[in-house]
XYZ file of C-alpha atoms in Angstrom:
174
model
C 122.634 106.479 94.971
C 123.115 110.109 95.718
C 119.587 112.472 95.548
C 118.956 114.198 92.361
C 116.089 115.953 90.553
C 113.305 113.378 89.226
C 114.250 110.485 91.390
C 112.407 108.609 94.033
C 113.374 109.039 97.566
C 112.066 107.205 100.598
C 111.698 109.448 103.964
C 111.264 108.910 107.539
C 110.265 111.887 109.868
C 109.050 114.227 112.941
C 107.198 117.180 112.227
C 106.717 119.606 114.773
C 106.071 123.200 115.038
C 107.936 126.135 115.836
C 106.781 125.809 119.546
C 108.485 121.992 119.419
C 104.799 120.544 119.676
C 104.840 117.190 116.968
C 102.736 117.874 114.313
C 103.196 114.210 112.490
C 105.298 111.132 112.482
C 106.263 109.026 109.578
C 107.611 106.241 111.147
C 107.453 103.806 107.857
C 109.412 105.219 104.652
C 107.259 106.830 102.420
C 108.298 107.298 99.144
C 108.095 111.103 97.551
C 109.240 112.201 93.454
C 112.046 115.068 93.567
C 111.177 117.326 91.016
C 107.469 116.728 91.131
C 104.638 118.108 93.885
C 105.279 115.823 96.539
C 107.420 117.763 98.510
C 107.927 121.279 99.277
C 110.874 123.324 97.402
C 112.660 123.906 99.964
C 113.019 119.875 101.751
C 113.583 119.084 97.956
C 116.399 121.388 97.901
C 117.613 120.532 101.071
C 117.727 116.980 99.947
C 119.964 117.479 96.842
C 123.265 115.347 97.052
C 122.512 113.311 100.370
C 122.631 109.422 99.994
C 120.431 106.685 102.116
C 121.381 107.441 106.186
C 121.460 110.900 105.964
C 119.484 112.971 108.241
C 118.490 116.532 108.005
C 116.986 119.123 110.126
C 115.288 121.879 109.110
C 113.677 125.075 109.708
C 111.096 126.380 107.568
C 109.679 129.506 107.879
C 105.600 129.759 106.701
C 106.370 131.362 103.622
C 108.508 128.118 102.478
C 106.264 126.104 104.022
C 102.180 126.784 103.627
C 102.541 130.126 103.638
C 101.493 132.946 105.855
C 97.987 133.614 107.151
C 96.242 135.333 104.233
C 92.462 136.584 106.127
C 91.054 137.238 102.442
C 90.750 133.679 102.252
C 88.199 134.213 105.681
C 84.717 133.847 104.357
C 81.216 134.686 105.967
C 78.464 132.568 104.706
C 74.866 131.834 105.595
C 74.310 129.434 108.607
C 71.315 128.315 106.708
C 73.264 126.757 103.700
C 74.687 124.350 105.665
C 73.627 120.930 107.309
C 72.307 121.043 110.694
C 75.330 118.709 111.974
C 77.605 121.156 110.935
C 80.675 121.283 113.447
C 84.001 123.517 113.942
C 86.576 121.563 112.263
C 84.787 119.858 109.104
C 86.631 120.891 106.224
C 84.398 120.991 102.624
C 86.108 120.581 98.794
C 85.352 124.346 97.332
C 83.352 122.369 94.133
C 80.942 120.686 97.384
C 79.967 123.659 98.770
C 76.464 124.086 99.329
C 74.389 125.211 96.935
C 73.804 129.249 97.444
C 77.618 129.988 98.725
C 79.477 133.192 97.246
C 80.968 132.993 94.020
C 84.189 134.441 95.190
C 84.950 131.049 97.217
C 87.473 129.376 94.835
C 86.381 125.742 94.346
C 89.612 124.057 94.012
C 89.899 125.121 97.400
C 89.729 123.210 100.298
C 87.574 124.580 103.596
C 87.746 124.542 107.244
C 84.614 125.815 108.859
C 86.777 127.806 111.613
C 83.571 129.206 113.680
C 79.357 128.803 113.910
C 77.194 131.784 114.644
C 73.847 131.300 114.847
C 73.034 133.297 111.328
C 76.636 132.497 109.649
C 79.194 130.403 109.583
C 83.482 130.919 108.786
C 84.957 129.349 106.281
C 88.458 129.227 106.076
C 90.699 128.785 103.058
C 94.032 128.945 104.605
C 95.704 125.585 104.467
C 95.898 124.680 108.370
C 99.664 125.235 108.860
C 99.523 128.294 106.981
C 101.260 130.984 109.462
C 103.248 128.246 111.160
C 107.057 127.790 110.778
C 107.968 124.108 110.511
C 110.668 121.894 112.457
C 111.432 118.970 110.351
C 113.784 116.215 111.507
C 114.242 113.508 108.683
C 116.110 110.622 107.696
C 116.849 109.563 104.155
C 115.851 105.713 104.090
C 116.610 104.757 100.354
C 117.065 106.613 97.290
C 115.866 104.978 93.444
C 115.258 106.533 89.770
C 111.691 107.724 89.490
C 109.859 105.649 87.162
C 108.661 106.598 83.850
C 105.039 106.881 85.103
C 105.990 108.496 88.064
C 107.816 111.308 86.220
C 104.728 111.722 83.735
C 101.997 112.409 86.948
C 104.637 114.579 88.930
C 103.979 112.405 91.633
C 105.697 108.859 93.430
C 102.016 108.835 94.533
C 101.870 110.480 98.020
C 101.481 114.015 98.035
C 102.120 114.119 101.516
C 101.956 118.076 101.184
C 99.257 118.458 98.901
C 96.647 119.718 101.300
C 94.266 117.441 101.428
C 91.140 116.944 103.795
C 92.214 115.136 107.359
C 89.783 113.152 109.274
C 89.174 114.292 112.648
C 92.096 113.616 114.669
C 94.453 112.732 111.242
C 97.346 114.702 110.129
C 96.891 117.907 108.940
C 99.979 117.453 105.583
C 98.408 114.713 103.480
């Protein structure tokens, strides 16, 4: 089955930035919805018309990937709003925020804490990647019509690049 818009497609992958350093590895098929948010616009379009066995690589500059560096989304808050284990590298969900943070902070949001000062701390609300340009070497594993369900949520269920929190050490995409 050739890759259309709204079906199901099952990918394999390297990930690595523009320096050739490997960001993430899929090394199981996961299965992503063309047509829906679980892949970025331009590794859907690059997908259209390939069947099962193809492989791709692509370049992706930061604004088709997480965009570039945007330092309005740098914020300065209070050292004393936050925890006392409260370590470079935690990321917070905008709604969890502590109690007392500026309004301005968008809460769908998610937020690195990028440095500690004794009297403030950094958040940042750039996605991780943002700034970086992406080398993505992939391989087209299977290909299937999307499900009705599937096709309602917008979503085979991944969201590998929905940005998402990552657990110390985890990838930085899902």
């Amino acid at each position: 089955m050739e890759i259309t818009p709204q079906c199901v497609v099952s990918l394999t992958w390297t990930l690595k930035d523009g320096l050739g350093e490997v960001l993430d590895v899929l090394e199981e098929p996961v299965e992503f919805l063309l047509g829906g948010s679980d892949l970025l616009p331009k590794i859907e379009e690059a997908l259209q018309g390939h069947e099962p066995g193809a492989t791709l690589d692509l370049n992706l500059e930061p604004q088709d990937a997480f965009g570039d560096f945007d330092d309005q989304k740098l914020f300065l808050e209070p050292r004393s709003l936050f925890p006392e284990g409260l370590e470079e590298g935690m990321v917070f969900e905008g709604h969890a925020l502590p109690q007392g943070v500026s309004a301005k902070l968008p809460p769908e949001t998610l937020y690195t804490v990028s440095d500690i000062y004794p009297e403030h701390v950094v958040l940042d609300g750039n996605h991780p990647l943002a700034g970086v340009g992406l080398r993505l070497h992939l391989k087209v594993e299977a290909v299937r019509e999307a499900a009705e369900e599937e096709l309602r949520a917008g979503t085979a269920g991944t969201g590998f690049f929905r940005v998402q929190p990552a657990a110390p050490g985890g990838s930085l995409l899902h």
